[in-house]
Coordinates of C-alpha atoms and ligand atoms in Angstrom, one line a residue:
M81 CA 24.2 -16.2 -4.4
S82 CA 22.0 -19.1 -5.8
S83 CA 19.3 -18.8 -8.3
A84 CA 16.2 -20.0 -6.7
P85 CA 13.4 -20.8 -9.3
Q86 CA 9.8 -19.6 -8.4
H87 CA 6.7 -21.7 -9.8
P88 CA 3.8 -19.9 -10.9
V89 CA 1.8 -22.5 -9.0
D90 CA 2.5 -23.6 -5.4
D91 CA 1.9 -27.3 -4.0
A92 CA -1.4 -27.0 -3.4
G93 CA -2.1 -25.8 -7.3
R94 CA -2.5 -22.0 -6.2
P95 CA -0.9 -19.2 -8.0
W96 CA 1.8 -17.6 -6.1
W97 CA 0.1 -14.3 -5.2
H98 CA -3.0 -15.9 -3.9
D99 CA -1.2 -16.4 -0.4
A100 CA 1.9 -14.3 -0.8
V101 CA 3.4 -11.9 1.6
I102 CA 4.4 -8.9 0.0
Y103 CA 6.6 -6.3 1.7
Q104 CA 6.2 -2.7 0.9
V105 CA 9.4 -0.6 0.5
Y106 CA 9.3 3.0 0.7
P107 CA 12.3 3.9 -1.0
R108 CA 12.9 7.3 0.8
S109 CA 12.7 5.8 4.1
F110 CA 14.1 2.3 3.7
A111 CA 18.1 2.7 3.4
D112 CA 20.3 5.1 2.3
A113 CA 23.6 3.9 0.6
N114 CA 25.2 7.2 -0.7
G115 CA 24.7 9.0 2.6
D116 CA 22.5 12.0 1.3
G117 CA 19.7 11.3 3.9
M118 CA 17.3 9.9 1.4
G119 CA 16.8 6.4 1.0
D120 CA 17.8 4.7 -2.5
L121 CA 17.6 1.7 -4.7
A122 CA 21.2 0.5 -3.8
G123 CA 20.0 0.8 0.1
V124 CA 17.1 -1.6 -0.8
T125 CA 19.5 -4.0 -2.6
A126 CA 21.8 -3.9 0.5
H127 CA 19.2 -5.2 2.6
L128 CA 17.6 -7.9 0.7
D129 CA 18.9 -10.6 3.1
H130 CA 16.9 -8.7 5.7
L131 CA 13.8 -9.5 3.7
A132 CA 14.8 -13.0 2.7
A133 CA 15.4 -14.0 6.2
L134 CA 11.9 -12.4 7.3
G135 CA 10.4 -14.9 4.8
V136 CA 8.4 -12.7 2.5
D137 CA 7.6 -13.6 -1.1
A138 CA 8.1 -10.4 -2.7
I139 CA 8.7 -6.7 -2.3
W140 CA 6.6 -3.8 -3.5
L141 CA 8.5 -0.5 -4.2
S142 CA 6.6 2.7 -4.1
P143 CA 7.7 5.2 -6.7
F144 CA 11.2 5.7 -7.6
Y145 CA 10.6 7.5 -11.0
T146 CA 11.9 10.9 -11.9
S147 CA 9.8 13.4 -9.9
P148 CA 9.9 16.6 -8.1
Q149 CA 8.6 14.7 -5.2
S150 CA 5.7 17.1 -4.3
D151 CA 3.8 13.8 -3.3
C152 CA 6.9 11.8 -2.4
G153 CA 7.2 10.3 -5.9
Y154 CA 3.3 10.0 -6.4
D155 CA 4.0 12.8 -8.7
V156 CA 5.8 11.3 -11.6
A157 CA 7.7 13.4 -14.3
D158 CA 9.3 10.5 -16.2
Y159 CA 7.6 7.1 -16.0
L160 CA 10.5 5.3 -17.8
D161 CA 13.3 6.4 -15.7
V162 CA 14.7 6.4 -12.1
D163 CA 15.0 9.7 -10.1
P164 CA 18.7 10.4 -9.5
M165 CA 18.1 10.7 -5.8
F166 CA 17.0 7.1 -5.8
G167 CA 19.8 5.8 -8.4
T168 CA 19.8 4.8 -12.0
L169 CA 18.1 2.2 -14.1
A170 CA 21.1 0.0 -13.6
D171 CA 20.5 0.1 -10.1
L172 CA 16.9 -0.9 -10.4
D173 CA 18.1 -3.9 -12.8
D174 CA 20.6 -4.9 -10.1
L175 CA 18.0 -4.9 -7.4
V176 CA 15.6 -7.1 -9.4
A177 CA 18.3 -9.5 -10.4
Q178 CA 19.4 -9.8 -6.7
A179 CA 16.1 -10.1 -5.3
H180 CA 15.0 -12.8 -8.0
G181 CA 18.4 -14.6 -6.8
R182 CA 17.0 -14.7 -3.5
G183 CA 13.7 -15.9 -4.3
L184 CA 11.9 -12.4 -4.2
R185 CA 9.7 -11.2 -6.5
V186 CA 9.6 -7.2 -7.2
V187 CA 6.2 -5.3 -7.9
V188 CA 6.7 -1.7 -8.8
D189 CA 4.0 1.2 -8.5
I190 CA 2.3 2.6 -11.4
V191 CA 0.8 6.1 -11.2
P192 CA -2.0 6.5 -14.0
N193 CA -4.5 8.6 -12.7
H194 CA -2.2 11.8 -12.7
S195 CA 1.4 12.9 -13.5
S196 CA 3.6 15.7 -12.1
S197 CA 3.1 19.0 -13.4
A198 CA 6.9 18.9 -14.3
H199 CA 6.1 16.0 -16.8
R200 CA 7.1 17.3 -20.1
L201 CA 3.6 16.5 -21.9
F202 CA 2.0 18.5 -19.1
Q203 CA 4.6 21.4 -19.7
A204 CA 3.8 21.0 -23.5
A205 CA 0.0 21.3 -23.0
L206 CA 0.6 24.5 -21.2
T207 CA 2.6 25.8 -24.1
A208 CA 0.4 24.4 -26.7
G209 CA -2.8 26.3 -25.6
P210 CA -6.4 25.5 -25.7
G211 CA -7.9 23.2 -28.4
S212 CA -4.6 21.4 -29.0
P213 CA -3.7 18.0 -29.0
E214 CA -1.2 18.6 -26.2
R215 CA -3.9 19.9 -24.0
A216 CA -6.1 16.8 -24.8
M217 CA -3.8 14.6 -22.9
Y218 CA -4.9 16.3 -19.7
V219 CA -8.3 17.7 -18.4
F220 CA -8.2 21.1 -19.4
R221 CA -11.5 23.3 -19.4
D222 CA -13.0 26.7 -19.7
G223 CA -13.9 28.3 -16.4
R224 CA -17.6 29.4 -15.7
G225 CA -18.4 32.8 -14.9
E226 CA -18.4 35.8 -17.4
R227 CA -14.7 35.6 -17.6
G228 CA -14.1 32.1 -16.9
E229 CA -13.0 33.1 -13.3
L230 CA -14.7 30.2 -11.7
P231 CA -13.5 26.6 -11.7
P232 CA -15.4 24.4 -14.4
N233 CA -17.3 22.6 -11.6
A234 CA -17.3 22.3 -7.8
W235 CA -15.2 19.5 -7.4
P236 CA -13.2 19.2 -4.0
G237 CA -9.4 19.1 -4.1
G238 CA -6.3 21.0 -3.9
D239 CA -5.1 23.5 -1.5
D240 CA -7.8 25.9 -1.8
G241 CA -10.6 23.4 -1.8
S242 CA -11.0 23.0 -5.4
A243 CA -9.6 20.2 -7.7
W244 CA -9.2 22.9 -10.4
T245 CA -6.0 25.5 -11.2
R246 CA -6.3 28.2 -13.6
V247 CA -3.4 28.5 -15.9
R248 CA -1.8 31.7 -17.5
E249 CA -1.9 31.3 -21.5
A250 CA 1.1 32.2 -23.7
D251 CA -0.1 35.8 -23.7
G252 CA 0.3 36.1 -20.1
A253 CA -3.6 36.2 -19.5
W254 CA -5.5 33.7 -17.2
G255 CA -6.9 31.0 -19.3
Q256 CA -8.1 27.5 -18.9
W257 CA -8.3 25.4 -15.7
Y258 CA -6.8 21.8 -15.4
L259 CA -8.0 19.2 -13.0
H260 CA -6.0 17.7 -10.1
I261 CA -8.0 15.3 -7.8
F262 CA -4.9 15.2 -5.6
G263 CA -2.2 18.1 -4.9
I264 CA -2.0 21.0 -7.2
D265 CA 1.1 19.6 -8.8
Q266 CA -0.5 16.5 -9.9
P267 CA -2.8 16.9 -13.1
D268 CA -5.0 14.2 -14.1
W269 CA -4.5 12.4 -17.3
D270 CA -7.5 12.3 -19.6
W271 CA -8.3 8.6 -20.1
T272 CA -10.7 9.3 -22.6
N273 CA -8.0 10.2 -24.9
P274 CA -6.6 6.9 -26.7
A275 CA -3.3 8.6 -26.8
V276 CA -3.2 8.3 -22.8
A277 CA -4.0 4.8 -22.8
D278 CA -1.4 3.8 -25.6
M279 CA 1.2 5.6 -23.7
F280 CA 0.6 3.7 -20.5
D281 CA 0.7 0.2 -22.3
D282 CA 4.3 1.2 -23.3
V283 CA 5.0 2.0 -19.8
L284 CA 3.8 -1.3 -18.5
R285 CA 5.8 -3.1 -21.3
F286 CA 9.0 -1.1 -20.5
W287 CA 9.1 -2.4 -16.9
L288 CA 7.9 -5.9 -17.8
D289 CA 10.9 -6.1 -20.2
R290 CA 13.0 -5.1 -17.2
G291 CA 12.1 -8.1 -15.4
V292 CA 9.5 -6.7 -12.6
D293 CA 6.8 -9.0 -11.4
G294 CA 3.9 -6.8 -11.3
F295 CA 2.2 -3.6 -10.6
R296 CA 0.6 -1.7 -7.8
I297 CA -2.1 0.5 -9.6
D298 CA -2.0 3.8 -7.7
V299 CA -5.6 5.3 -7.4
A300 CA -6.9 2.2 -9.4
H301 CA -10.6 3.7 -8.6
G302 CA -9.9 7.0 -10.3
M303 CA -8.8 7.6 -14.0
A304 CA -12.3 7.3 -15.6
K305 CA -14.4 10.4 -14.7
E306 CA -18.2 10.7 -15.2
D307 CA -19.1 12.0 -18.5
G308 CA -19.4 15.8 -18.6
L309 CA -17.7 16.1 -15.4
P310 CA -20.9 16.8 -13.4
D311 CA -21.4 18.5 -10.1
R312 CA -23.6 16.2 -8.0
A313 CA -24.9 16.1 -4.4
I314 CA -22.4 13.7 -2.9
A315 CA -23.2 12.3 0.7
P316 CA -20.3 13.4 2.6
W317 CA -18.2 10.5 4.0
E318 CA -15.6 10.2 6.7
G319 CA -12.4 8.6 6.4
W320 CA -10.7 6.8 3.6
V321 CA -13.4 4.3 2.2
I322 CA -15.3 6.2 -0.4
P323 CA -19.0 4.9 -0.6
T324 CA -19.8 4.2 -4.3
V325 CA -22.3 1.4 -4.1
D326 CA -25.2 3.6 -4.8
P327 CA -24.9 5.0 -8.1
A328 CA -27.2 8.2 -7.3
T329 CA -24.7 9.6 -5.0
R330 CA -21.3 7.9 -6.3
P331 CA -18.9 10.6 -6.5
P332 CA -18.2 11.6 -10.2
M333 CA -14.6 11.4 -10.0
W334 CA -14.4 7.8 -8.4
D335 CA -15.1 4.4 -9.2
Q336 CA -16.6 4.7 -12.5
D337 CA -17.6 1.8 -14.6
A338 CA -15.3 3.0 -17.5
V339 CA -12.5 2.4 -15.3
H340 CA -12.9 -1.5 -15.7
D341 CA -12.1 -1.0 -19.5
I342 CA -8.6 0.2 -18.4
H343 CA -8.1 -2.5 -16.1
R344 CA -8.9 -5.2 -18.7
R345 CA -6.8 -3.7 -21.1
W346 CA -3.9 -3.9 -18.7
R347 CA -4.5 -7.4 -18.0
R348 CA -4.2 -8.4 -21.6
V349 CA -1.1 -6.3 -21.7
V350 CA 0.5 -8.1 -18.9
D351 CA -0.9 -11.6 -19.8
E352 CA 0.5 -11.4 -23.6
H353 CA 3.9 -10.3 -22.2
T354 CA 3.6 -13.3 -19.8
A355 CA 2.9 -15.7 -22.8
A356 CA 5.6 -14.4 -24.8
Q357 CA 8.0 -14.8 -22.1
R358 CA 6.8 -18.6 -21.6
A359 CA 7.3 -19.2 -25.1
R360 CA 10.9 -18.2 -25.0
R361 CA 11.8 -19.7 -21.9
T362 CA 14.2 -22.4 -21.7
A363 CA 14.0 -25.3 -19.3
D364 CA 16.4 -24.1 -16.6
D365 CA 15.4 -20.3 -16.6
P366 CA 13.7 -19.2 -13.3
A367 CA 10.0 -18.9 -13.9
Y368 CA 9.4 -15.3 -12.8
D369 CA 6.9 -14.9 -15.4
D370 CA 3.7 -14.8 -13.3
R371 CA 3.1 -11.2 -13.0
I372 CA 0.4 -9.6 -11.0
L373 CA -1.7 -6.4 -11.1
V374 CA -2.9 -5.0 -7.7
A375 CA -5.3 -2.2 -7.3
E376 CA -5.1 0.4 -4.6
A377 CA -9.0 1.2 -4.4
W378 CA -10.2 2.6 -1.3
L379 CA -13.8 1.1 -1.8
E380 CA -16.3 -1.0 0.0
P381 CA -16.3 -4.8 -0.7
E382 CA -19.0 -4.8 -3.4
R383 CA -17.5 -2.3 -5.4
L384 CA -13.9 -3.6 -4.8
Q385 CA -14.8 -7.2 -6.1
L386 CA -15.6 -5.7 -9.6
Y387 CA -12.0 -5.0 -10.0
L388 CA -11.1 -8.7 -9.2
R389 CA -13.2 -10.4 -12.0
P390 CA -11.3 -13.0 -13.7
D391 CA -10.3 -10.6 -16.8
E392 CA -9.3 -7.7 -14.6
L393 CA -6.7 -7.4 -11.8
H394 CA -5.0 -10.3 -9.6
Q395 CA -5.4 -8.7 -6.3
A396 CA -7.0 -5.6 -4.6
F397 CA -5.8 -3.7 -1.4
N398 CA -8.4 -4.5 1.0
P399 CA -8.8 -1.5 3.4
D400 CA -11.0 -3.5 5.9
L401 CA -8.1 -4.1 8.7
L402 CA -7.0 -0.5 8.3
V403 CA -10.4 1.0 9.2
T404 CA -12.0 -1.8 11.5
P405 CA -11.6 -1.3 15.2
W406 CA -10.1 -3.9 17.3
R407 CA -13.5 -5.7 18.4
A408 CA -14.3 -9.4 17.6
D409 CA -17.6 -8.7 16.3
D410 CA -16.5 -5.9 13.7
L411 CA -13.3 -7.6 12.6
V412 CA -15.2 -11.1 11.8
A413 CA -17.9 -9.0 10.2
A414 CA -15.2 -7.2 8.0
I415 CA -13.1 -10.4 7.3
T416 CA -16.2 -12.5 6.3
T417 CA -17.7 -9.9 3.9
S418 CA -14.2 -9.9 2.3
L419 CA -14.1 -13.5 1.7
E420 CA -17.4 -13.7 0.7
T421 CA -17.2 -10.8 -1.8
C422 CA -13.8 -12.1 -3.3
A423 CA -15.0 -15.6 -3.5
A424 CA -18.0 -14.4 -5.6
V425 CA -15.6 -13.5 -8.3
G426 CA -13.2 -16.3 -7.9
A427 CA -10.5 -14.0 -6.3
M428 CA -8.7 -14.1 -2.9
P429 CA -8.3 -11.3 -0.5
T430 CA -5.2 -9.3 0.6
W431 CA -5.0 -7.9 4.2
V432 CA -2.9 -5.0 5.5
L433 CA -2.5 -3.1 8.6
S434 CA 0.0 -0.4 7.8
N435 CA 1.2 1.4 4.9
H436 CA 2.8 4.7 4.0
D437 CA -0.7 6.6 4.1
I438 CA -2.0 5.5 7.3
V439 CA -1.1 5.8 11.0
R440 CA 1.0 2.6 11.9
H441 CA -1.0 -0.2 13.5
A442 CA 1.4 -0.5 16.7
T443 CA 0.2 3.3 17.3
R444 CA -3.5 3.0 15.9
L445 CA -4.0 0.2 18.4
G446 CA -2.8 2.1 21.2
Y447 CA -6.2 4.1 21.4
A448 CA -9.6 3.3 22.3
A449 CA -11.2 1.2 19.4
D450 CA -13.5 4.0 18.2
R451 CA -11.0 6.9 17.6
P452 CA -10.8 7.8 14.0
L453 CA -7.1 8.4 12.9
G454 CA -7.5 9.0 9.3
G455 CA -5.6 12.6 9.3
G456 CA -2.4 11.5 11.2
I457 CA -1.4 12.2 14.7
G458 CA 0.7 15.4 15.8
P459 CA 2.3 16.6 19.1
R460 CA -0.9 18.5 19.9
D461 CA -3.2 15.4 19.7
E462 CA -4.0 13.1 22.3
Q463 CA -1.1 10.5 22.5
P464 CA -1.5 6.7 22.3
D465 CA -0.7 4.1 25.0
R466 CA 2.6 3.0 23.4
E467 CA 2.3 -0.5 25.6
L468 CA -1.0 -1.4 24.6
G469 CA -0.2 -0.4 21.0
Q470 CA 2.6 -3.1 21.0
R471 CA 0.7 -5.5 22.7
R472 CA -2.4 -5.2 20.4
G473 CA -0.3 -4.6 17.5
R474 CA 1.6 -7.8 17.5
A475 CA -1.8 -9.7 18.3
A476 CA -3.4 -7.8 15.1
S477 CA -0.4 -8.9 13.1
L478 CA -0.7 -12.7 14.0
L479 CA -4.4 -12.4 13.3
M480 CA -3.8 -10.9 9.9
M481 CA -0.9 -13.4 8.8
A482 CA -3.4 -16.1 9.5
L483 CA -6.1 -15.0 7.2
P484 CA -6.8 -16.8 3.9
G485 CA -5.3 -14.7 1.1
G486 CA -2.3 -12.4 0.6
V487 CA -0.6 -10.0 3.2
Y488 CA 1.0 -6.9 2.8
L489 CA 3.5 -5.7 5.3
Y490 CA 4.8 -2.2 5.4
E491 CA 8.5 -1.5 6.1
G492 CA 9.2 -1.4 9.9
E493 CA 6.2 -3.1 11.0
E494 CA 8.3 -6.2 11.4
L495 CA 10.1 -4.2 14.0
G496 CA 6.8 -3.3 15.7
L497 CA 7.8 0.6 14.8
P498 CA 5.2 3.1 16.2
E499 CA 4.3 6.4 14.4
V500 CA 6.4 9.1 15.1
T501 CA 3.8 11.5 16.5
D502 CA 5.7 14.2 17.8
L503 CA 7.4 15.5 14.5
P504 CA 7.9 19.4 14.7
D505 CA 5.8 21.3 12.1
E506 CA 9.1 22.7 10.4
A507 CA 10.1 18.9 9.9
R508 CA 7.1 17.9 8.1
L509 CA 7.0 17.7 4.2
D510 CA 3.8 15.8 3.4
Y511 CA 2.0 18.2 0.9
V512 CA -1.5 17.0 3.0
F513 CA 0.3 19.2 5.7
L514 CA 1.8 21.9 3.6
E515 CA -1.4 22.3 1.6
S516 CA -3.9 22.3 4.3
G517 CA -1.8 25.0 6.2
G518 CA -1.1 22.5 8.8
A519 CA -4.8 21.8 9.6
Q520 CA -4.2 18.2 8.5
V521 CA -1.2 16.3 10.1
G522 CA -0.6 14.3 7.2
R523 CA 1.4 11.4 6.6
D524 CA 5.1 12.1 7.7
G525 CA 4.8 10.2 11.0
C526 CA 4.5 6.7 9.3
R527 CA 7.5 7.6 6.9
V528 CA 10.4 8.3 9.2
P529 CA 13.5 6.4 8.2
I530 CA 13.8 2.8 9.5
P531 CA 16.3 2.1 12.5
W532 CA 18.5 -0.7 11.5
R533 CA 21.5 -0.3 14.3
A534 CA 21.0 1.1 17.5
D535 CA 24.4 2.8 17.6
A536 CA 25.1 3.7 14.3
P537 CA 24.3 7.3 12.7
A538 CA 20.9 7.8 11.7
F539 CA 20.4 4.4 13.5
G540 CA 21.9 2.8 10.3
F541 CA 19.6 4.3 8.0
S542 CA 22.4 6.4 6.2
P543 CA 26.1 6.0 6.8
T544 CA 26.6 10.0 7.3
G545 CA 23.9 10.2 10.0
R546 CA 21.6 12.3 7.5
S547 CA 18.0 11.4 7.5
W548 CA 15.4 13.5 5.4
L549 CA 12.9 13.2 8.5
P550 CA 14.4 13.2 11.9
Q551 CA 14.4 10.1 13.8
P552 CA 13.4 10.1 17.6
E553 CA 15.8 9.0 20.0
W554 CA 13.6 6.3 21.1
F555 CA 14.0 4.6 17.8
R556 CA 17.1 3.1 19.2
E557 CA 15.1 0.4 21.1
F558 CA 13.3 -0.6 18.0
A559 CA 16.6 -1.0 15.9
A560 CA 16.7 -4.3 14.0
D561 CA 20.1 -5.3 15.4
V562 CA 18.6 -5.0 18.9
Q563 CA 15.8 -7.2 18.2
E564 CA 18.1 -9.5 16.3
L565 CA 19.3 -10.6 19.8
D566 CA 16.1 -10.5 21.7
P567 CA 14.0 -14.0 20.9
D568 CA 10.9 -12.3 22.2
S569 CA 11.2 -9.4 19.8
T570 CA 8.8 -8.4 17.0
L571 CA 11.1 -9.2 14.6
W572 CA 11.6 -12.7 15.8
L573 CA 7.8 -13.1 16.0
Y574 CA 7.3 -11.9 12.3
R575 CA 10.1 -14.5 11.2
R576 CA 8.5 -17.4 13.1
A577 CA 4.9 -16.4 12.1
L578 CA 5.9 -16.3 8.3
R579 CA 7.6 -19.8 8.6
L580 CA 4.8 -21.2 10.3
R581 CA 2.1 -19.6 8.0
R582 CA 3.7 -21.5 5.4
D583 CA 4.0 -24.8 7.4
L584 CA 0.3 -24.7 8.6
D585 CA -0.7 -23.3 5.0
L586 CA -2.6 -20.4 7.1
G587 CA -2.9 -18.5 3.8
G588 CA -5.0 -21.1 2.3
P589 CA -8.7 -21.5 3.0
A590 CA -10.3 -21.5 6.4
S591 CA -13.1 -23.6 7.5
S592 CA -14.8 -21.0 9.7
V593 CA -14.0 -17.5 10.9
E594 CA -16.1 -16.7 13.9
A595 CA -16.6 -14.2 16.8
R596 CA -17.0 -16.0 20.2
D597 CA -16.8 -13.9 23.6
G598 CA -14.6 -11.2 22.0
L599 CA -12.5 -13.6 20.2
V600 CA -11.9 -13.9 16.7
V601 CA -11.4 -17.6 15.9
V602 CA -10.2 -18.9 12.6
T603 CA -10.4 -22.5 12.2
R604 CA -8.9 -25.1 9.8
P605 CA -8.4 -28.7 9.9
A606 CA -5.1 -28.9 11.4
S607 CA -4.9 -25.3 13.2
C608 CA -7.0 -22.9 15.0
V609 CA -6.0 -19.2 15.5
V610 CA -7.4 -17.4 18.3
A611 CA -7.2 -13.4 18.7
N612 CA -8.6 -12.1 22.0
T613 CA -9.7 -8.5 21.4
T614 CA -10.7 -7.9 24.9
G615 CA -8.2 -6.7 27.7
E616 CA -9.2 -9.9 29.8
S617 CA -8.1 -13.4 29.6
V618 CA -10.9 -15.5 27.7
E619 CA -11.3 -19.3 28.0
V620 CA -11.5 -21.1 24.6
A621 CA -12.2 -24.8 23.5
V622 CA -9.9 -25.7 20.5
P623 CA -10.2 -28.7 18.3
A624 CA -8.7 -31.9 20.0
G625 CA -4.9 -32.4 19.9
L626 CA -3.9 -28.7 19.1
A627 CA -1.7 -26.8 21.4
P628 CA -0.1 -23.4 21.4
V629 CA 2.5 -23.1 18.5
L630 CA 3.0 -19.2 18.4
V631 CA 1.6 -16.5 20.8
S632 CA 1.9 -12.9 20.2
L633 CA 3.3 -12.1 23.5
G634 CA 6.3 -14.3 22.6
D635 CA 5.9 -16.9 25.3
A636 CA 3.8 -20.0 24.6
G637 CA 3.9 -20.8 28.5
G638 CA 1.5 -17.8 28.9
V639 CA -1.3 -19.6 27.6
P640 CA -2.4 -21.9 30.5
R641 CA -4.3 -25.0 29.7
V642 CA -7.6 -25.0 31.8
G643 CA -9.1 -28.3 30.8
E644 CA -9.1 -31.0 28.1
D645 CA -8.5 -28.8 24.9
R646 CA -9.4 -25.7 26.8
W647 CA -6.9 -22.7 27.2
A648 CA -7.0 -19.3 28.5
V649 CA -5.7 -16.7 25.9
P650 CA -4.7 -13.7 27.4
G651 CA -6.1 -10.3 26.8
D652 CA -5.1 -8.7 23.6
V653 CA -3.1 -11.7 22.5
T654 CA -3.3 -13.9 19.5
V655 CA -2.6 -17.6 19.8
W656 CA -1.8 -20.2 16.7
F657 CA -2.8 -23.3 17.8
G658 CA -1.4 -26.4 15.6
Ligands
NOJ985 C1 -2.3 6.8 -3.1 C2 -0.9 6.9 -2.6 O1 -0.7 5.9 -1.7 C3 -0.7 8.2 -1.7 O2 0.7 8.2 -1.2 C4 -0.6 9.3 -3.0 O3 -0.5 10.4 -2.3 C5 -2.0 9.3 -3.6 N1 -2.4 7.7 -4.0 C6 -2.0 10.0 -5.0 O4 -1.2 9.4 -5.8

């Protein structure tokens, strides 16, 4: 294994993350080395060659920390250790070293809005009682009503519709309430308490010392709550993106201005660590020292850009492509707004089509453009058009990979993996499903373990055939080893695309992004990318001398030339001209 030094700045003078392709590994579902049916860190390490061959720059690991797994690891009980179900700290060190040896960086998740109720500090807070410094680490309040029997405010959340849960005090009597914006087992930290901020500085330094290349910040728009935790008439919203532009209706638990103090502080921690590491580095050390902070923040572009100011975070997940219908006008409007709002603060946008919270895009796009799919898909729902989803999914992927900025891929999308929409209720484990009593389908369908080998137990996910969520029989046709042999497979499309993206500098600035006759057209001096969002073939003129170099269907011959520099782009297909 050779050591491949990475440079903080690429040939065009851009930091590596400006146009990086970062692959999300959801450790439970990626690969299981020990055969217990649960993915683990050794499984990730064993598949690093797949990721290196794919051509990504980095991986982002969803949480692998000690956790009761009420929210699949987004409920952390110990921020400084690996859960035994995923392995050990030594496994993590090995993974980081082996990834770096292949030129891949490693970004880890950090979950600072809430911990698990099993965290020792939450348990200490329960024991210590009202008014104690232990309670002050979390958001405990007395209830309203004569005997404190009503929650402190009407904030929504939890399984009974309230973001508050009442605890029993040491004497067994009902006592205070604690805040949990997410599940009942996920109590929110009190970030007005300086001890919380100090503790998280140490968490960051612990992982930086172990050599990780950055952090994806879970719920980066949470943490700070409005002073006094007021009730407020909030305009209800549909879907994932939270409307926070108008301060009069901004939800008091989201996107508060005080959250930026936390992000500035974290930026200083990371920059100081990087500077110290640079000072120590010898000339032949690989330069894995340019760490990044990435916000997960479901916000509108006007608010999201604030997280990207020069002294805050390097990147923010951009929810636009997750929520924009497959229609050229909508796509171009969303893309343009993202480019402009990011440029206003000197940042580059990121693009993502799938992740562990959202219906996979190969399925989402198999529905009519306007169907809302936020809550997941179950067997009782209308089922997608699989073929259309595959076709449009590949077209959308090629469009995303041709946009200026960074790209986030979700494990399995390079196989064109669809959502599993027919999981039986008894197999579902997502707390969203369980706490809503099944009213919401939840996110298990995009978390079903990856098929690596068509004819192996659990399709190669685990050596024993065990799998924490059942894999459907049809996963066989999507297995990586089947696709390896098929030059027109989605796997080969992604590999080619990621190589060409570099060659054509498709992560770099574009001269224009326009909508024309149902087409999205992204033009640069030496390339032109055309995504046809209609179901029909559409003719387009491209700059002189360019010809198709990559087609989402897999066959460049399928794009007829219909005149001097005019080409007919088939429906629901993206073509890269170079
Ligand atoms: C966002 C994560 O992506 C999601 O999986 C999790 O449930 C919530 N944050 C709460 O941590």
